[in-house]
mmCIF file of C-alpha atoms and ligand atoms in Angstrom:
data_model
loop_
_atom_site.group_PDB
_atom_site.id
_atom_site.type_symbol
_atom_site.label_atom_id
_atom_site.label_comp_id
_atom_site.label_asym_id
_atom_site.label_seq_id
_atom_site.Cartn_x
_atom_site.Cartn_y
_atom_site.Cartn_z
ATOM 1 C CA UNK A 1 143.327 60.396 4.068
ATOM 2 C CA UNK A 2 140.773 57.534 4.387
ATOM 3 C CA UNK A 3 141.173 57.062 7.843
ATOM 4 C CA UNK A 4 140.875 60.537 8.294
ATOM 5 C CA UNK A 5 138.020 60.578 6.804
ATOM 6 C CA UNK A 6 136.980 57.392 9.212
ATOM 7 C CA UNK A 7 137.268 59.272 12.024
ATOM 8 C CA UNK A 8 135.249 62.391 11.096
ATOM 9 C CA UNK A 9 132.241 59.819 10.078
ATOM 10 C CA UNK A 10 132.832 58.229 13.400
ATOM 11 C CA UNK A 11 132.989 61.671 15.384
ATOM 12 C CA UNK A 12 129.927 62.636 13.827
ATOM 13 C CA UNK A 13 127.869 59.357 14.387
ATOM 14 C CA UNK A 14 129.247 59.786 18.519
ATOM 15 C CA UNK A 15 128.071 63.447 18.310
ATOM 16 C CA UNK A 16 125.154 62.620 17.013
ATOM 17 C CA UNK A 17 124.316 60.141 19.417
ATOM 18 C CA UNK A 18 125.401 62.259 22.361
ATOM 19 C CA UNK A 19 122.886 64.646 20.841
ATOM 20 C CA UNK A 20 120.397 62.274 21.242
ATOM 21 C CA UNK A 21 121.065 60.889 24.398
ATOM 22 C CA UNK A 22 121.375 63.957 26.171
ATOM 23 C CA UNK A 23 118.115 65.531 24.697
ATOM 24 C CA UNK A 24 116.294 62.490 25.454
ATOM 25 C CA UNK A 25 117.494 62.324 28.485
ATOM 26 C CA UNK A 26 116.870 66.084 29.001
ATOM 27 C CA UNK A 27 112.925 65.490 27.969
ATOM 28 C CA UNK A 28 112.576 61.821 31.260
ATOM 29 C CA UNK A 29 114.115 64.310 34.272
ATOM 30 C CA UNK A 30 112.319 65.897 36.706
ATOM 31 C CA UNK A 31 114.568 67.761 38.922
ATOM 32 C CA UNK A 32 117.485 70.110 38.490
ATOM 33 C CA UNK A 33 119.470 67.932 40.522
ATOM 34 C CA UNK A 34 118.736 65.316 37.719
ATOM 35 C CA UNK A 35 119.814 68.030 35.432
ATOM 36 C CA UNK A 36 122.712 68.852 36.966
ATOM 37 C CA UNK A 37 124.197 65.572 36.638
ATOM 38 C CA UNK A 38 123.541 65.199 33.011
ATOM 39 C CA UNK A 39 125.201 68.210 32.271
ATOM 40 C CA UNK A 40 128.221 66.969 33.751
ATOM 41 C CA UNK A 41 127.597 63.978 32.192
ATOM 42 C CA UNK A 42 128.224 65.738 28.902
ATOM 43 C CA UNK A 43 130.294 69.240 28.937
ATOM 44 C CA UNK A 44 131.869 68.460 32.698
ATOM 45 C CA UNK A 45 135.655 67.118 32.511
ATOM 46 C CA UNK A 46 135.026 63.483 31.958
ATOM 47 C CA UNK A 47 132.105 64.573 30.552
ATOM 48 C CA UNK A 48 131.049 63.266 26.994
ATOM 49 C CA UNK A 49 131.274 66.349 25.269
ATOM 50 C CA UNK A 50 134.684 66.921 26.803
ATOM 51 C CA UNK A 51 136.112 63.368 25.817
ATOM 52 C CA UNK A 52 134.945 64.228 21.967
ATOM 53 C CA UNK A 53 136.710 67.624 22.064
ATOM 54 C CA UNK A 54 139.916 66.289 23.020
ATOM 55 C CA UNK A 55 139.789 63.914 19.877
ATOM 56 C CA UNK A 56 139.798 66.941 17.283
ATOM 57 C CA UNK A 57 144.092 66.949 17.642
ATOM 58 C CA UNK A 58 143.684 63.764 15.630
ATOM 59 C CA UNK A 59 142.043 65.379 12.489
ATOM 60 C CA UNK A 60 143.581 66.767 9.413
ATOM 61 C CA UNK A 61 143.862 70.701 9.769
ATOM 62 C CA UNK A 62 140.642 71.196 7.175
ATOM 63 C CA UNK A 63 138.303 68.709 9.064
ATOM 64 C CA UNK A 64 138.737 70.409 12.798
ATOM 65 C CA UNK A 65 137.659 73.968 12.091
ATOM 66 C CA UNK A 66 133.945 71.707 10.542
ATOM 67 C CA UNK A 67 134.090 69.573 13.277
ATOM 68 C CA UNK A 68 134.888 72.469 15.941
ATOM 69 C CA UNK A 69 131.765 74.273 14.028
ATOM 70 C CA UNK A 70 129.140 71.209 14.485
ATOM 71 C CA UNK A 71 130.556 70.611 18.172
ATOM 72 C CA UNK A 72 129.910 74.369 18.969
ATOM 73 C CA UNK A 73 126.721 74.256 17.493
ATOM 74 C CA UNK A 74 125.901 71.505 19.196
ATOM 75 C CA UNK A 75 126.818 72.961 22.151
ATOM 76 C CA UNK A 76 125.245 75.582 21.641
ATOM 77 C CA UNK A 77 121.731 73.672 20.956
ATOM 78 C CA UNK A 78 122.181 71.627 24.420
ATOM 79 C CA UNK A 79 123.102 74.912 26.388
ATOM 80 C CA UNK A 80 119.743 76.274 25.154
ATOM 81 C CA UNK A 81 118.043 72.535 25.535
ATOM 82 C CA UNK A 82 118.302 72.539 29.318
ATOM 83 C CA UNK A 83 117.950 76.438 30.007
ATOM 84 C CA UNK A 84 114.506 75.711 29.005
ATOM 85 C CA UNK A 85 114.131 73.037 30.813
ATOM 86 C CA UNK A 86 115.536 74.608 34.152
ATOM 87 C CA UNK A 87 113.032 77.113 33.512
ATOM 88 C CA UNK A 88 110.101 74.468 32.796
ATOM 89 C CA UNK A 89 111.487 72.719 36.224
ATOM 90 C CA UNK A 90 111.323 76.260 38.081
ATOM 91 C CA UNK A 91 107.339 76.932 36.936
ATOM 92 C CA UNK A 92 106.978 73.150 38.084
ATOM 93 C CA UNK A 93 108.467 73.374 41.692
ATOM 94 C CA UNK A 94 106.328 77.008 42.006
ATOM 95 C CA UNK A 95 103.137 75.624 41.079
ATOM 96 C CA UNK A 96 103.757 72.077 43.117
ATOM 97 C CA UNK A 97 104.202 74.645 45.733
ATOM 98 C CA UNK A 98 101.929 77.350 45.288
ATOM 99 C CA UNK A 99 99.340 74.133 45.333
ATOM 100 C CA UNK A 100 100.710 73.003 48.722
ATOM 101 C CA UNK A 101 99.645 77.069 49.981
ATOM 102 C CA UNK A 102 96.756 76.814 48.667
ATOM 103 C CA UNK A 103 93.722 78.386 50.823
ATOM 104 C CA UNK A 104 90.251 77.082 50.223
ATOM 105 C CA UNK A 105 88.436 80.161 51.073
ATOM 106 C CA UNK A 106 85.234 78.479 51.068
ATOM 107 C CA UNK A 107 86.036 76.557 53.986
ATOM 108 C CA UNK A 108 83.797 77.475 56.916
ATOM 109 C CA UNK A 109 86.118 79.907 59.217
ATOM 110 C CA UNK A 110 86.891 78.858 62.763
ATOM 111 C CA UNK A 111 84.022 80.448 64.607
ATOM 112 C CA UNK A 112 85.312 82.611 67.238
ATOM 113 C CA UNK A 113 83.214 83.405 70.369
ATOM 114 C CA UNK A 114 81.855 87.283 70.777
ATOM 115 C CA UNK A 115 81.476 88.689 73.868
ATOM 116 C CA UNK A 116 78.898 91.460 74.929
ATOM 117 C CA UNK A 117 78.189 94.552 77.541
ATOM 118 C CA UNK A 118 77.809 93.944 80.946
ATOM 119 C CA UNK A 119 74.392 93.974 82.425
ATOM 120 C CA UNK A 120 75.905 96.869 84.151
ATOM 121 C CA UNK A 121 77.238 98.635 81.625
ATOM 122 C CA UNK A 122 74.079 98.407 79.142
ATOM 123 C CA UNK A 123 72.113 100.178 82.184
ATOM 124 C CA UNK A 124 74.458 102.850 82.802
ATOM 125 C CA UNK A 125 74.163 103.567 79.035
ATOM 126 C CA UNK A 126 70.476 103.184 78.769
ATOM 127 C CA UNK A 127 70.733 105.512 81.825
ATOM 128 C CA UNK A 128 73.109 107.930 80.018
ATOM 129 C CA UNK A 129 70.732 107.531 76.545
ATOM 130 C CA UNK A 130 67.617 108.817 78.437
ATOM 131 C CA UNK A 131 69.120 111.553 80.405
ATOM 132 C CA UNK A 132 71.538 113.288 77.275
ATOM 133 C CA UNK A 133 67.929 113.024 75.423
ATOM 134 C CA UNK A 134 66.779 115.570 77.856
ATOM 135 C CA UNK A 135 69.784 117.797 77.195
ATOM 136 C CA UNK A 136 72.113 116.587 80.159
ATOM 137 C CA UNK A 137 75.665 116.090 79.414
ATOM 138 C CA UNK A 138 77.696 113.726 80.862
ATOM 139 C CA UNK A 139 80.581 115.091 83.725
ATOM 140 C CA UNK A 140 83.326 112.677 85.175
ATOM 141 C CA UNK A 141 85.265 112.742 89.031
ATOM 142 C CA UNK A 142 87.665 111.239 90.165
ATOM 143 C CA UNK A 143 87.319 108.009 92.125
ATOM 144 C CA UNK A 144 90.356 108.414 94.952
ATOM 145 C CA UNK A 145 88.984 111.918 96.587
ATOM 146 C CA UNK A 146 89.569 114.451 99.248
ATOM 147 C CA UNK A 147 87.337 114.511 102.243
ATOM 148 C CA UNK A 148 86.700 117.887 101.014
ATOM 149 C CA UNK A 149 84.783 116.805 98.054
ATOM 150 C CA UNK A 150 83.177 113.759 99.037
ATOM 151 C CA UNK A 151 82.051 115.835 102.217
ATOM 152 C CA UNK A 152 82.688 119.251 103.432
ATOM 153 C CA UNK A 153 81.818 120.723 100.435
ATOM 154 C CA UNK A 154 78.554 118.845 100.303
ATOM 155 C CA UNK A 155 77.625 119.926 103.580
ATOM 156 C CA UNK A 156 78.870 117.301 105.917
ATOM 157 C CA UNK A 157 81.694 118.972 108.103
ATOM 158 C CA UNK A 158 84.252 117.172 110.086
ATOM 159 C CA UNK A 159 82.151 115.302 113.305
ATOM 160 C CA UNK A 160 78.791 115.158 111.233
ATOM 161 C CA UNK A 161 77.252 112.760 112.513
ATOM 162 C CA UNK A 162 75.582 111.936 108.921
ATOM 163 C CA UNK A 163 79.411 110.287 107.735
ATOM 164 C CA UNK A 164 78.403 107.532 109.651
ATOM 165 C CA UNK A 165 75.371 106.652 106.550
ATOM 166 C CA UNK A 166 78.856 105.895 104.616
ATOM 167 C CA UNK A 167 81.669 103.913 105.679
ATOM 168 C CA UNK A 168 84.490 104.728 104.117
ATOM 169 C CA UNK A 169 87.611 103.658 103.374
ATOM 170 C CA UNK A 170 90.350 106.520 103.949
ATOM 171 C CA UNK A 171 93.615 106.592 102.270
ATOM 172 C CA UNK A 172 94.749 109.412 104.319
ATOM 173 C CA UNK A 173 92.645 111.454 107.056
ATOM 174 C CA UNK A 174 92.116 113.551 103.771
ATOM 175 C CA UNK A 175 91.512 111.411 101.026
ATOM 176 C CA UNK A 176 89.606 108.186 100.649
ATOM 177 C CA UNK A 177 87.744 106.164 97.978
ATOM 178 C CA UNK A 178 84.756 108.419 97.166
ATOM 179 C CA UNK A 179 81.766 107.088 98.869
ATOM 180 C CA UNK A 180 79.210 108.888 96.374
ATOM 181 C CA UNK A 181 79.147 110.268 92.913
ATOM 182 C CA UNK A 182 77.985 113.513 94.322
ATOM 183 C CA UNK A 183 81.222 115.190 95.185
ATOM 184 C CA UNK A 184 80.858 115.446 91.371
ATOM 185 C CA UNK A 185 78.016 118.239 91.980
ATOM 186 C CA UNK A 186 80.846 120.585 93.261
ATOM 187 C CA UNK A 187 83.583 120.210 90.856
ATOM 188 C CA UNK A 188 81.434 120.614 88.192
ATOM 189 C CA UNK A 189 80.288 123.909 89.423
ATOM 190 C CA UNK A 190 83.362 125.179 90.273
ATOM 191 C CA UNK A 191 84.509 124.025 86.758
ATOM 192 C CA UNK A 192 81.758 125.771 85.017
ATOM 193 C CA UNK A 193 80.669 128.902 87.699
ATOM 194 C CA UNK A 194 78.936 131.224 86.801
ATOM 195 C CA UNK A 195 77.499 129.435 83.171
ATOM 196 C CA UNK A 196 73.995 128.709 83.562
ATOM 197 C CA UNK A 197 72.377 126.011 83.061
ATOM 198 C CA UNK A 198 74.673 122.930 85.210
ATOM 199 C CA UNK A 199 73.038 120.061 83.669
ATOM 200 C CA UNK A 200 74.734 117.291 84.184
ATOM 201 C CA UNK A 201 75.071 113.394 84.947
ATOM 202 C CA UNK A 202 77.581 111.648 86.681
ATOM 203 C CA UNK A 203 78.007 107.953 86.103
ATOM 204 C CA UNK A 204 80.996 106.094 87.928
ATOM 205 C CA UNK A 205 82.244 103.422 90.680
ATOM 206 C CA UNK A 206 82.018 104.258 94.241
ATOM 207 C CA UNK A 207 82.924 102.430 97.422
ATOM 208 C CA UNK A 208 81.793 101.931 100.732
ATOM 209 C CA UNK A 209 83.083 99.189 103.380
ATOM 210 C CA UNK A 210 79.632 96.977 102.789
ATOM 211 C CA UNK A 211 79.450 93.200 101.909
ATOM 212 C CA UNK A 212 75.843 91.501 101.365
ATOM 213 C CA UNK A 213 73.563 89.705 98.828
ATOM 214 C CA UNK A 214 72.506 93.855 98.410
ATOM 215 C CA UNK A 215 75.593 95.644 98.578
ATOM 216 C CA UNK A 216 78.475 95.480 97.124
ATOM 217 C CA UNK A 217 82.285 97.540 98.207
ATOM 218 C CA UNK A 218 82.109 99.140 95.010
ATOM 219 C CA UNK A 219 79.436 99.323 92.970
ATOM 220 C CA UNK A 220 77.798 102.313 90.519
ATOM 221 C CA UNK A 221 75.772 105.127 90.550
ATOM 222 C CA UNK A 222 74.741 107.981 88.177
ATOM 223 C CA UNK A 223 74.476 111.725 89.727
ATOM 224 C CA UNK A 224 72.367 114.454 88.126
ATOM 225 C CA UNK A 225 72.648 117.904 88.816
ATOM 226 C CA UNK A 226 70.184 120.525 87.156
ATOM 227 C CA UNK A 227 70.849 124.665 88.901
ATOM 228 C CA UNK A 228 69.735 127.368 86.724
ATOM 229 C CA UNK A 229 67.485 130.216 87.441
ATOM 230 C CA UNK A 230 63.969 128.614 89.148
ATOM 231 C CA UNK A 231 64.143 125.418 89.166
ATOM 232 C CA UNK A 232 61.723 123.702 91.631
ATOM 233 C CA UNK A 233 60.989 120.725 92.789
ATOM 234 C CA UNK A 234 58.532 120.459 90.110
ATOM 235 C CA UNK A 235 60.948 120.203 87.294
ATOM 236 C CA UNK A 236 63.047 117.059 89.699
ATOM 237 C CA UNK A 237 59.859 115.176 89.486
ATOM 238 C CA UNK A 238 58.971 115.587 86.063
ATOM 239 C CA UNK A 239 62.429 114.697 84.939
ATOM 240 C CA UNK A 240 62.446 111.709 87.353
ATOM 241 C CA UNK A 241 58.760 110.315 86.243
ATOM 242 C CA UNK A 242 59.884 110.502 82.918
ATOM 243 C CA UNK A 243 63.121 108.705 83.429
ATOM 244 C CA UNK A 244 61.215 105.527 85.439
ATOM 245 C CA UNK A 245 59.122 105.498 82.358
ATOM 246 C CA UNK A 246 62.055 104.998 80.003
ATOM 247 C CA UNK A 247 63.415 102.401 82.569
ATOM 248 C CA UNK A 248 61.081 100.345 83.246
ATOM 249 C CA UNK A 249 57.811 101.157 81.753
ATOM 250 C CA UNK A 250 54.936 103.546 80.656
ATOM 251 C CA UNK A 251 52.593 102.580 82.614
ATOM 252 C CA UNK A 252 54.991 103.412 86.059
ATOM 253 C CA UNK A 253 54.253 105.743 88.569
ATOM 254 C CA UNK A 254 56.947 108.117 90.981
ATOM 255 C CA UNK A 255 56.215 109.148 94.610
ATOM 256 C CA UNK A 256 58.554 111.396 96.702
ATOM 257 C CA UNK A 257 58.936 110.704 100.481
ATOM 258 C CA UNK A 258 60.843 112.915 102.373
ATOM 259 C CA UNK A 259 64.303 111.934 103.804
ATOM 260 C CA UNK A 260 67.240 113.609 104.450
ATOM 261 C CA UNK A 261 70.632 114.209 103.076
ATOM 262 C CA UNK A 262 73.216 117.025 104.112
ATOM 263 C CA UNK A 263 73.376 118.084 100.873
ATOM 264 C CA UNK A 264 69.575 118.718 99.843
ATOM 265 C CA UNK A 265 66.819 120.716 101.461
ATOM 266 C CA UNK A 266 63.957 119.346 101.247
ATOM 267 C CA UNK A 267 65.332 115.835 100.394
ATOM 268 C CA UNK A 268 63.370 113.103 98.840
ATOM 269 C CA UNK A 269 63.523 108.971 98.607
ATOM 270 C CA UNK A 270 62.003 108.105 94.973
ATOM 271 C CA UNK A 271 59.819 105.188 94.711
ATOM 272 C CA UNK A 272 58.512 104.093 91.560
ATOM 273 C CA UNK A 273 55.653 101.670 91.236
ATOM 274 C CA UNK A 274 56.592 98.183 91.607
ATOM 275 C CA UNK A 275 57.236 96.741 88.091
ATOM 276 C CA UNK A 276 56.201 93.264 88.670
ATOM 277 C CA UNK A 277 53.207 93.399 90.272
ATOM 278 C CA UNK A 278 51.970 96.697 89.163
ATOM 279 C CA UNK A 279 50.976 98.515 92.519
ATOM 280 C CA UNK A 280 49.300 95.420 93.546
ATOM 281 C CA UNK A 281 52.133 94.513 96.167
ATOM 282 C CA UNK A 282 53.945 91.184 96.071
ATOM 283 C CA UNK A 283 57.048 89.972 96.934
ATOM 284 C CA UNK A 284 59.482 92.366 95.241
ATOM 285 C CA UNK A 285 58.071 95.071 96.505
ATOM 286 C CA UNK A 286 57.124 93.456 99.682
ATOM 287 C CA UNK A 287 53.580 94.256 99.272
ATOM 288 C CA UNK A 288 53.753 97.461 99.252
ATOM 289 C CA UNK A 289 53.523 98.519 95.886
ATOM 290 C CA UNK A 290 56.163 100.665 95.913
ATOM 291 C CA UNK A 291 60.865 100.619 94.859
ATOM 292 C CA UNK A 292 62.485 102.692 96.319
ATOM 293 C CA UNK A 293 65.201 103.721 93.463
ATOM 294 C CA UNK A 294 67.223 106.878 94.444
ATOM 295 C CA UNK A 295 67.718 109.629 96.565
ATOM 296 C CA UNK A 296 66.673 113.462 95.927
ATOM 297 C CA UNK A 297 66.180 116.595 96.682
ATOM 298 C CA UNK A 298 66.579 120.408 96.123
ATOM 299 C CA UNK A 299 70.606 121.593 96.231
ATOM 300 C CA UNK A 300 71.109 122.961 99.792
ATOM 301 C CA UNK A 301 72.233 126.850 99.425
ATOM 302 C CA UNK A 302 75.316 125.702 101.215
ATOM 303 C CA UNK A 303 76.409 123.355 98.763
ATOM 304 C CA UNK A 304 75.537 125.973 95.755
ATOM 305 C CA UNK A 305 77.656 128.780 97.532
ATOM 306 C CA UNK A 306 80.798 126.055 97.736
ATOM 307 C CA UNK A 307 80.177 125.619 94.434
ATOM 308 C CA UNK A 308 80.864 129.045 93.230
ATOM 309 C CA UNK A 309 76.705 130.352 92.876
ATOM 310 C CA UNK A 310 74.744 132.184 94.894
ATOM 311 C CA UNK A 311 71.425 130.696 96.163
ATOM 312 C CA UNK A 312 70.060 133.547 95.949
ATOM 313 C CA UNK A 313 70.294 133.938 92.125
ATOM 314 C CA UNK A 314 69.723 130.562 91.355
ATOM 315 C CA UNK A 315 68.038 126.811 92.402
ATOM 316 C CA UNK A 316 68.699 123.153 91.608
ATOM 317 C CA UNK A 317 67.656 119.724 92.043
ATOM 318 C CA UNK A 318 70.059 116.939 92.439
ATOM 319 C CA UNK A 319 69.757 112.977 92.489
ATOM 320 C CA UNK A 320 71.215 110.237 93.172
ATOM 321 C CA UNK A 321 70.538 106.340 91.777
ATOM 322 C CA UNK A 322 72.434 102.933 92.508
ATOM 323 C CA UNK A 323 73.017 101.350 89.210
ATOM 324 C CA UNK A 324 73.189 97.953 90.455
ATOM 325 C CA UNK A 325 69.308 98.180 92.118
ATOM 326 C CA UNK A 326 68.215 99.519 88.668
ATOM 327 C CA UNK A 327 69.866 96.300 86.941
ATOM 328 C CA UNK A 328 68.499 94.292 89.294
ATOM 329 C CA UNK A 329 65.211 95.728 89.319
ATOM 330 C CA UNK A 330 65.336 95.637 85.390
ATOM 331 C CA UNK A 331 66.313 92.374 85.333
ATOM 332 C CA UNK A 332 65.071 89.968 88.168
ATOM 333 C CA UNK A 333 68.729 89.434 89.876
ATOM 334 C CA UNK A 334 68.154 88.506 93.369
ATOM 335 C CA UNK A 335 72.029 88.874 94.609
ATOM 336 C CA UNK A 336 73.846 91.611 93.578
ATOM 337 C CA UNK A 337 77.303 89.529 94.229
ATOM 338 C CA UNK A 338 76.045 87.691 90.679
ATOM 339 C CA UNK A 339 77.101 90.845 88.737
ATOM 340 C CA UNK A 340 80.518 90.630 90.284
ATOM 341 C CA UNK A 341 81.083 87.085 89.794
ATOM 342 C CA UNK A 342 81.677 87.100 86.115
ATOM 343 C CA UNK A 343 79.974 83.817 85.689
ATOM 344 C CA UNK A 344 79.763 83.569 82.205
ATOM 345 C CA UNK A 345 76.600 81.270 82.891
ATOM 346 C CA UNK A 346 75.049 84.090 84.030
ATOM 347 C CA UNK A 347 76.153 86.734 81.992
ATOM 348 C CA UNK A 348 75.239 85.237 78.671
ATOM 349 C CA UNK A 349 71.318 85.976 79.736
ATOM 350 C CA UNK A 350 71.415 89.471 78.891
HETATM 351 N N1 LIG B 401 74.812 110.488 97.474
HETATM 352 C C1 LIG B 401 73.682 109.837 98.043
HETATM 353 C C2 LIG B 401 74.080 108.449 98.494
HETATM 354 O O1 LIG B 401 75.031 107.940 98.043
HETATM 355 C C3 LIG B 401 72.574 109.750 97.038
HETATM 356 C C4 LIG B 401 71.961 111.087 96.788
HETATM 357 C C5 LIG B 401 70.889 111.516 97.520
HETATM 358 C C6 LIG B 401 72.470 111.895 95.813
HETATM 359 C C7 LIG B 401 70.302 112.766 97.288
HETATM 360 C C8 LIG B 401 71.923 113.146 95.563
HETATM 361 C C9 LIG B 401 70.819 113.537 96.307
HETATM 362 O O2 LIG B 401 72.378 113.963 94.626
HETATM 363 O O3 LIG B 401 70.265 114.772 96.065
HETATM 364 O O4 LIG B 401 73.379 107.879 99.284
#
């Protein structure tokens, strides 16, 4: 009876110390691997826990359903013990490494470098901006054309000696790279025939077998087109005055010169007055005064009758401008092969 009696004192001194022990230890780790261990330390087979448990055959029958009772509870309490602190060491390991993802938004950002238009392409739109202000829409071709297009229909039959302004590079004996925006004139009227008015621009890429500081084998040019019921040559110059002005100035003035093309009768060369000197004449303009900037004239009948109207009904005026002279001209560029280069050098000026 007394050593019975021994041995429960002694069981619960050991428990108590495990208790103890394993809570202190509990509260020093830091990891769950630490935790791990100490749970096998304690309830694993050799564990501590364990060893005590296998003592309880040696108590009386009354003593080992109180010790089983404080052992549970015990248990119990250390079960809970480290399922908080697995949880504490889960918050600690997502903190430690939501601290590690941490983004310091006010950092300055990595500056990244922003490109801009094309000289070219800011003058085709300034070009486009002026003429849909005067209530001209904007019409598109197609670059690879027939020889019908780019020529018979504007005029210039098989054997005209006026192909020989453009040289051309053929695909076929029937289609080739369109020399001109023009062939844009005719598919627009057959598109819209018999609508009036045809008020239209035509910006786009053209090529012609030509390689100097000023010309390029493809380069840009906008087409206009106005046929409605009397239009003269009256309402080509207003338009065209008006459109220099935009370009390059208020205080510019237009002159017409005649000239020919096939597909305009009477044809005029447009010169506006030379924007760096004035009029005065200097280098630029070489002393004349004068820039030549595009090619005009009234719509031949011919070209309005392929087009699906009848000259007789109706007139037009039609134009044609190099985009690269205009950026040039705008800008000071001496050699038009500069806009091709992509030089960033250079193309960071405008
Ligand atoms: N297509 C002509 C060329 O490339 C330019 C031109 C002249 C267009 C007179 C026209 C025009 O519409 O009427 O040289």
């Amino acid at each position: 009876m007394f050593k019975n009696r021994e041995r429960v004192i002694r069981l619960k001194a050991e428990l108590e110390k495990i208790k103890k022990e394993t809570l202190h230890k509990l509260e020093q780790l830091t990891t769950m691997e630490e935790l791990q261990d100490l749970k096998v330390k304690v309830m694993g087979k050799k564990g501590s826990l364990t060893a005590l448990l296998k003592q309880m055959g040696t108590l009386s029958p009354e003593e080992r359903p109180k010790m089983g009772q404080i052992i549970n509870e015990l248990r119990g309490k250390l079960e809970q013990a480290w399922e908080e602190k697995a949880k504490q060491l889960e918050q600690i390991a997502l903190a430690a490494r939501l601290e590690g993802e941490k983004i310091d938004i006010s950092l300055p950002g990595c500056w990244l470098p922003k490109g801009h238009q094309h000289p070219l392409s800011k003058v085709i739109e300034e070009i486009e901006d002026i003429f849909l202000g005067m209530g001209f829409t904007i019409a598109e071709g197609p670059e690879i054309e027939t020889d019908y297009y780019n020529f018979e229909a504007l005029n210039l039959p098989k054997d005209h000696p006026a192909r020989d302004m453009q040289d051309s590079f053929f695909i076929t004996e029937d289609i080739l790279l369109r020399t001109q925006t023009s062939p844009v004139q005719v598919r627009t009227m057959e598109k819209m025939k018999p609508q009036l008015p045809v008020k239209i621009i035509a910006p786009g890429k053209v090529f012609r077998h030509d390689d100097d500081a000023t010309h390029s084998p493809m380069f840009h040019q906008v087409e206009g087109l106005l046929v409605d019921k009397g239009i003269r040559m009256s309402d080509l110059k207003g338009i065209l005055l008006y459109f220099s002005r935009q370009m390059f100035g208020e205080s510019r003035e237009i002159r017409l010169r005649p000239s020919f093309f096939p597909f305009t009768e009477p044809s005029a060369e447009v010169d506006v007055s030379c924007m760096l000197c004035g009029g005065d004449g200097c280098r630029l303009c070489k002393y004349t005064g004068w820039i030549e900037i595009l090619g005009s004239g009234m719509v031949h009948p011919r070209v309005l009758e392929m087009g699906g109207y009848n000259p007789k009904e109706v007139t037009g005026f039609a134009f044609g401008m190099g985009v690269e002279r205009i950026a040039m001209l705008k800008y000071g560029i001496e050699d038009m092969r500069l806009l091709f280069d992509n030089d960033i050098r250079f193309l960071k000026q405008f």
